[in-house]
Amino acid sequence: MGRGRAKAKQTKVARELKYHTPPADFDALQRELSGSGDEQPSPAKPVEDDEDDDPYEDRYADKYRD
C-alpha cells in the first residue's frame, strides 16, 4: 500500500524529462570540449610506492608459497 503515490510521482518526473528539453548552452559546451578555457590543467601528482604499508602482504606469504 502507498506505492501508487510514489509511482505517480515517478511517472510525472519521467514524463517531464522525456518531453521537456531544458535550454542548452552550446557555446559553453564547445569551450569545455575544445579545452580552450582559461583554466590550466593541474600537473599529475607522482605516485608513491606504498609496498611497505600493506599490512596483509607478508602475513600469509610464508604459509602459501608454491
PDB file of N, CA and C in Angstrom:
ATOM      1  N   MET A   1       0.834  -1.185   0.000  1.00  0.00           N
ATOM      2  CA  MET A   1       0.000   0.000   0.000  1.00  0.00           C
ATOM      3  C   MET A   1       0.879   1.249   0.000  1.00  0.00           C
ATOM      4  N   GLY A   2       0.369   2.295  -0.600  1.00  0.00           N
ATOM      5  CA  GLY A   2       1.118   3.535  -0.642  1.00  0.00           C
ATOM      6  C   GLY A   2       2.046   3.639  -1.843  1.00  0.00           C
ATOM      7  N   ARG A   3       2.112   2.612  -2.641  1.00  0.00           N
ATOM      8  CA  ARG A   3       3.003   2.616  -3.800  1.00  0.00           C
ATOM      9  C   ARG A   3       2.435   3.478  -4.921  1.00  0.00           C
ATOM     10  N   GLY A   4       1.146   3.661  -4.950  1.00  0.00           N
ATOM     11  CA  GLY A   4       0.511   4.411  -6.031  1.00  0.00           C
ATOM     12  C   GLY A   4       0.975   5.848  -6.120  1.00  0.00           C
ATOM     13  N   ARG A   5       1.109   6.503  -4.979  1.00  0.00           N
ATOM     14  CA  ARG A   5       1.531   7.901  -4.978  1.00  0.00           C
ATOM     15  C   ARG A   5       2.977   8.023  -5.440  1.00  0.00           C
ATOM     16  N   ALA A   6       3.848   7.125  -4.993  1.00  0.00           N
ATOM     17  CA  ALA A   6       5.251   7.162  -5.394  1.00  0.00           C
ATOM     18  C   ALA A   6       5.396   6.867  -6.886  1.00  0.00           C
ATOM     19  N   LYS A   7       4.617   5.897  -7.374  1.00  0.00           N
ATOM     20  CA  LYS A   7       4.670   5.555  -8.791  1.00  0.00           C
ATOM     21  C   LYS A   7       4.161   6.718  -9.638  1.00  0.00           C
ATOM     22  N   ALA A   8       3.128   7.393  -9.190  1.00  0.00           N
ATOM     23  CA  ALA A   8       2.596   8.545  -9.922  1.00  0.00           C
ATOM     24  C   ALA A   8       3.635   9.664  -9.995  1.00  0.00           C
ATOM     25  N   LYS A   9       4.354   9.869  -8.901  1.00  0.00           N
ATOM     26  CA  LYS A   9       5.393  10.900  -8.868  1.00  0.00           C
ATOM     27  C   LYS A   9       6.513  10.539  -9.834  1.00  0.00           C
ATOM     28  N   GLN A  10       6.933   9.270  -9.854  1.00  0.00           N
ATOM     29  CA  GLN A  10       7.984   8.842 -10.766  1.00  0.00           C
ATOM     30  C   GLN A  10       7.545   8.979 -12.221  1.00  0.00           C
ATOM     31  N   THR A  11       6.292   8.647 -12.487  1.00  0.00           N
ATOM     32  CA  THR A  11       5.764   8.773 -13.842  1.00  0.00           C
ATOM     33  C   THR A  11       5.742  10.231 -14.277  1.00  0.00           C
ATOM     34  N   LYS A  12       5.355  11.107 -13.369  1.00  0.00           N
ATOM     35  CA  LYS A  12       5.305  12.545 -13.664  1.00  0.00           C
ATOM     36  C   LYS A  12       6.699  13.071 -13.974  1.00  0.00           C
ATOM     37  N   VAL A  13       7.673  12.703 -13.155  1.00  0.00           N
ATOM     38  CA  VAL A  13       9.044  13.170 -13.363  1.00  0.00           C
ATOM     39  C   VAL A  13       9.598  12.620 -14.670  1.00  0.00           C
ATOM     40  N   ALA A  14       9.350  11.335 -14.951  1.00  0.00           N
ATOM     41  CA  ALA A  14       9.840  10.731 -16.183  1.00  0.00           C
ATOM     42  C   ALA A  14       9.223  11.405 -17.400  1.00  0.00           C
ATOM     43  N   ARG A  15       7.944  11.718 -17.325  1.00  0.00           N
ATOM     44  CA  ARG A  15       7.269  12.372 -18.444  1.00  0.00           C
ATOM     45  C   ARG A  15       7.836  13.770 -18.668  1.00  0.00           C
ATOM     46  N   GLU A  16       8.107  14.507 -17.581  1.00  0.00           N
ATOM     47  CA  GLU A  16       8.692  15.847 -17.716  1.00  0.00           C
ATOM     48  C   GLU A  16      10.071  15.773 -18.352  1.00  0.00           C
ATOM     49  N   LEU A  17      10.876  14.791 -17.948  1.00  0.00           N
ATOM     50  CA  LEU A  17      12.206  14.654 -18.522  1.00  0.00           C
ATOM     51  C   LEU A  17      12.147  14.254 -19.992  1.00  0.00           C
ATOM     52  N   LYS A  18      11.175  13.445 -20.333  1.00  0.00           N
ATOM     53  CA  LYS A  18      11.067  12.964 -21.705  1.00  0.00           C
ATOM     54  C   LYS A  18      10.624  14.060 -22.659  1.00  0.00           C
ATOM     55  N   TYR A  19       9.637  14.848 -22.261  1.00  0.00           N
ATOM     56  CA  TYR A  19       9.033  15.803 -23.176  1.00  0.00           C
ATOM     57  C   TYR A  19       9.496  17.242 -22.995  1.00  0.00           C
ATOM     58  N   HIS A  20      10.217  17.531 -21.943  1.00  0.00           N
ATOM     59  CA  HIS A  20      10.676  18.898 -21.716  1.00  0.00           C
ATOM     60  C   HIS A  20      12.195  18.923 -21.845  1.00  0.00           C
ATOM     61  N   THR A  21      12.696  19.663 -22.814  1.00  0.00           N
ATOM     62  CA  THR A  21      14.124  19.775 -23.021  1.00  0.00           C
ATOM     63  C   THR A  21      14.597  21.102 -22.437  1.00  0.00           C
ATOM     64  N   PRO A  22      15.467  21.052 -21.446  1.00  0.00           N
ATOM     65  CA  PRO A  22      15.976  22.301 -20.888  1.00  0.00           C
ATOM     66  C   PRO A  22      16.874  22.999 -21.904  1.00  0.00           C
ATOM     67  N   PRO A  23      16.985  24.318 -21.814  1.00  0.00           N
ATOM     68  CA  PRO A  23      17.827  25.042 -22.764  1.00  0.00           C
ATOM     69  C   PRO A  23      19.292  24.624 -22.596  1.00  0.00           C
ATOM     70  N   ALA A  24      19.987  24.496 -23.717  1.00  0.00           N
ATOM     71  CA  ALA A  24      21.390  24.084 -23.693  1.00  0.00           C
ATOM     72  C   ALA A  24      22.273  25.255 -24.091  1.00  0.00           C
ATOM     73  N   ASP A  25      23.389  25.384 -23.414  1.00  0.00           N
ATOM     74  CA  ASP A  25      24.368  26.416 -23.732  1.00  0.00           C
ATOM     75  C   ASP A  25      25.461  25.760 -24.572  1.00  0.00           C
ATOM     76  N   PHE A  26      25.288  25.795 -25.882  1.00  0.00           N
ATOM     77  CA  PHE A  26      26.209  25.114 -26.776  1.00  0.00           C
ATOM     78  C   PHE A  26      27.575  25.779 -26.822  1.00  0.00           C
ATOM     79  N   ASP A  27      27.627  27.086 -26.566  1.00  0.00           N
ATOM     80  CA  ASP A  27      28.926  27.762 -26.544  1.00  0.00           C
ATOM     81  C   ASP A  27      29.773  27.273 -25.374  1.00  0.00           C
ATOM     82  N   ALA A  28      29.143  27.114 -24.204  1.00  0.00           N
ATOM     83  CA  ALA A  28      29.870  26.606 -23.041  1.00  0.00           C
ATOM     84  C   ALA A  28      30.314  25.165 -23.271  1.00  0.00           C
ATOM     85  N   LEU A  29      29.464  24.384 -23.919  1.00  0.00           N
ATOM     86  CA  LEU A  29      29.815  23.001 -24.224  1.00  0.00           C
ATOM     87  C   LEU A  29      30.993  22.948 -25.187  1.00  0.00           C
ATOM     88  N   GLN A  30      30.993  23.809 -26.180  1.00  0.00           N
ATOM     89  CA  GLN A  30      32.098  23.853 -27.140  1.00  0.00           C
ATOM     90  C   GLN A  30      33.400  24.240 -26.450  1.00  0.00           C
ATOM     91  N   ARG A  31      33.343  25.224 -25.555  1.00  0.00           N
ATOM     92  CA  ARG A  31      34.551  25.628 -24.822  1.00  0.00           C
ATOM     93  C   ARG A  31      35.073  24.490 -23.960  1.00  0.00           C
ATOM     94  N   GLU A  32      34.156  23.773 -23.318  1.00  0.00           N
ATOM     95  CA  GLU A  32      34.561  22.674 -22.444  1.00  0.00           C
ATOM     96  C   GLU A  32      35.191  21.541 -23.244  1.00  0.00           C
ATOM     97  N   LEU A  33      34.601  21.212 -24.374  1.00  0.00           N
ATOM     98  CA  LEU A  33      35.107  20.104 -25.174  1.00  0.00           C
ATOM     99  C   LEU A  33      36.401  20.451 -25.901  1.00  0.00           C
ATOM    100  N   SER A  34      36.556  21.700 -26.297  1.00  0.00           N
ATOM    101  CA  SER A  34      37.765  22.077 -27.023  1.00  0.00           C
ATOM    102  C   SER A  34      38.934  22.305 -26.077  1.00  0.00           C
ATOM    103  N   GLY A  35      38.656  22.561 -24.817  1.00  0.00           N
ATOM    104  CA  GLY A  35      39.728  22.760 -23.852  1.00  0.00           C
ATOM    105  C   GLY A  35      40.394  24.106 -23.970  1.00  0.00           C
ATOM    106  N   SER A  36      39.751  25.053 -24.595  1.00  0.00           N
ATOM    107  CA  SER A  36      40.350  26.366 -24.766  1.00  0.00           C
ATOM    108  C   SER A  36      39.898  27.333 -23.685  1.00  0.00           C
ATOM    109  N   GLY A  37      39.596  26.826 -22.522  1.00  0.00           N
ATOM    110  CA  GLY A  37      39.176  27.678 -21.414  1.00  0.00           C
ATOM    111  C   GLY A  37      40.360  28.374 -20.772  1.00  0.00           C
ATOM    112  N   ASP A  38      40.095  29.212 -19.802  1.00  0.00           N
ATOM    113  CA  ASP A  38      41.132  29.952 -19.109  1.00  0.00           C
ATOM    114  C   ASP A  38      41.869  29.079 -18.100  1.00  0.00           C
ATOM    115  N   GLU A  39      41.301  27.951 -17.750  1.00  0.00           N
ATOM    116  CA  GLU A  39      41.886  27.104 -16.729  1.00  0.00           C
ATOM    117  C   GLU A  39      43.060  26.314 -17.288  1.00  0.00           C
ATOM    118  N   GLN A  40      44.071  26.138 -16.485  1.00  0.00           N
ATOM    119  CA  GLN A  40      45.192  25.283 -16.837  1.00  0.00           C
ATOM    120  C   GLN A  40      45.043  23.981 -16.075  1.00  0.00           C
ATOM    121  N   PRO A  41      45.209  22.847 -16.725  1.00  0.00           N
ATOM    122  CA  PRO A  41      45.092  21.579 -16.003  1.00  0.00           C
ATOM    123  C   PRO A  41      46.227  21.450 -15.000  1.00  0.00           C
ATOM    124  N   SER A  42      45.891  20.909 -13.846  1.00  0.00           N
ATOM    125  CA  SER A  42      46.899  20.749 -12.811  1.00  0.00           C
ATOM    126  C   SER A  42      47.815  19.584 -13.175  1.00  0.00           C
ATOM    127  N   PRO A  43      49.096  19.711 -12.858  1.00  0.00           N
ATOM    128  CA  PRO A  43      50.010  18.614 -13.177  1.00  0.00           C
ATOM    129  C   PRO A  43      49.699  17.391 -12.328  1.00  0.00           C
ATOM    130  N   ALA A  44      49.970  16.240 -12.888  1.00  0.00           N
ATOM    131  CA  ALA A  44      49.682  14.997 -12.188  1.00  0.00           C
ATOM    132  C   ALA A  44      50.644  14.832 -11.019  1.00  0.00           C
ATOM    133  N   LYS A  45      50.130  14.309  -9.925  1.00  0.00           N
ATOM    134  CA  LYS A  45      50.965  14.066  -8.756  1.00  0.00           C
ATOM    135  C   LYS A  45      51.741  12.774  -8.971  1.00  0.00           C
ATOM    136  N   PRO A  46      52.990  12.737  -8.535  1.00  0.00           N
ATOM    137  CA  PRO A  46      53.743  11.488  -8.677  1.00  0.00           C
ATOM    138  C   PRO A  46      53.181  10.411  -7.756  1.00  0.00           C
ATOM    139  N   VAL A  47      53.170   9.209  -8.252  1.00  0.00           N
ATOM    140  CA  VAL A  47      52.642   8.091  -7.486  1.00  0.00           C
ATOM    141  C   VAL A  47      53.768   7.522  -6.635  1.00  0.00           C
ATOM    142  N   GLU A  48      53.493   7.370  -5.357  1.00  0.00           N
ATOM    143  CA  GLU A  48      54.494   6.834  -4.452  1.00  0.00           C
ATOM    144  C   GLU A  48      54.255   5.342  -4.251  1.00  0.00           C
ATOM    145  N   ASP A  49      55.330   4.605  -4.070  1.00  0.00           N
ATOM    146  CA  ASP A  49      55.210   3.186  -3.778  1.00  0.00           C
ATOM    147  C   ASP A  49      54.804   3.003  -2.330  1.00  0.00           C
ATOM    148  N   ASP A  50      53.721   2.300  -2.127  1.00  0.00           N
ATOM    149  CA  ASP A  50      53.234   2.021  -0.778  1.00  0.00           C
ATOM    150  C   ASP A  50      53.363   0.542  -0.465  1.00  0.00           C
ATOM    151  N   GLU A  51      54.386  -0.100  -1.013  1.00  0.00           N
ATOM    152  CA  GLU A  51      54.516  -1.535  -0.812  1.00  0.00           C
ATOM    153  C   GLU A  51      54.737  -1.891   0.647  1.00  0.00           C
ATOM    154  N   ASP A  52      55.449  -1.057   1.380  1.00  0.00           N
ATOM    155  CA  ASP A  52      55.741  -1.363   2.778  1.00  0.00           C
ATOM    156  C   ASP A  52      54.558  -1.103   3.694  1.00  0.00           C
ATOM    157  N   ASP A  53      53.562  -0.380   3.207  1.00  0.00           N
ATOM    158  CA  ASP A  53      52.430  -0.004   4.048  1.00  0.00           C
ATOM    159  C   ASP A  53      51.324  -1.046   4.078  1.00  0.00           C
ATOM    160  N   ASP A  54      51.421  -2.095   3.248  1.00  0.00           N
ATOM    161  CA  ASP A  54      50.358  -3.084   3.178  1.00  0.00           C
ATOM    162  C   ASP A  54      50.497  -4.084   4.326  1.00  0.00           C
ATOM    163  N   PRO A  55      49.589  -4.066   5.309  1.00  0.00           N
ATOM    164  CA  PRO A  55      49.737  -4.941   6.469  1.00  0.00           C
ATOM    165  C   PRO A  55      49.422  -6.408   6.161  1.00  0.00           C
ATOM    166  N   TYR A  56      48.747  -6.696   5.037  1.00  0.00           N
ATOM    167  CA  TYR A  56      48.342  -8.061   4.719  1.00  0.00           C
ATOM    168  C   TYR A  56      49.273  -8.735   3.710  1.00  0.00           C
ATOM    169  N   GLU A  57      50.226  -7.986   3.193  1.00  0.00           N
ATOM    170  CA  GLU A  57      51.047  -8.523   2.127  1.00  0.00           C
ATOM    171  C   GLU A  57      51.889  -9.714   2.591  1.00  0.00           C
ATOM    172  N   ASP A  58      52.608  -9.602   3.697  1.00  0.00           N
ATOM    173  CA  ASP A  58      53.516 -10.648   4.141  1.00  0.00           C
ATOM    174  C   ASP A  58      52.887 -11.565   5.185  1.00  0.00           C
ATOM    175  N   ARG A  59      51.670 -11.319   5.540  1.00  0.00           N
ATOM    176  CA  ARG A  59      51.050 -12.066   6.631  1.00  0.00           C
ATOM    177  C   ARG A  59      50.960 -13.560   6.323  1.00  0.00           C
ATOM    178  N   TYR A  60      50.557 -13.909   5.100  1.00  0.00           N
ATOM    179  CA  TYR A  60      50.386 -15.308   4.725  1.00  0.00           C
ATOM    180  C   TYR A  60      51.381 -15.746   3.641  1.00  0.00           C
ATOM    181  N   ALA A  61      52.367 -14.915   3.332  1.00  0.00           N
ATOM    182  CA  ALA A  61      53.285 -15.221   2.242  1.00  0.00           C
ATOM    183  C   ALA A  61      54.076 -16.490   2.504  1.00  0.00           C
ATOM    184  N   ASP A  62      54.564 -16.686   3.716  1.00  0.00           N
ATOM    185  CA  ASP A  62      55.364 -17.875   4.026  1.00  0.00           C
ATOM    186  C   ASP A  62      54.507 -19.116   4.062  1.00  0.00           C
ATOM    187  N   LYS A  63      53.269 -18.977   4.398  1.00  0.00           N
ATOM    188  CA  LYS A  63      52.387 -20.117   4.574  1.00  0.00           C
ATOM    189  C   LYS A  63      51.983 -20.761   3.255  1.00  0.00           C
ATOM    190  N   TYR A  64      51.821 -19.944   2.194  1.00  0.00           N
ATOM    191  CA  TYR A  64      51.260 -20.449   0.939  1.00  0.00           C
ATOM    192  C   TYR A  64      52.224 -20.308  -0.228  1.00  0.00           C
ATOM    193  N   ARG A  65      53.483 -20.492  -0.039  1.00  0.00           N
ATOM    194  CA  ARG A  65      54.432 -20.435  -1.163  1.00  0.00           C
ATOM    195  C   ARG A  65      54.376 -21.738  -1.931  1.00  0.00           C
ATOM    196  N   ASP A  66      54.363 -21.631  -3.243  1.00  0.00           N
ATOM    197  CA  ASP A  66      54.335 -22.836  -4.093  1.00  0.00           C
ATOM    198  C   ASP A  66      55.722 -23.168  -4.589  1.00  0.00           C
TER     199      ASP A  66
END
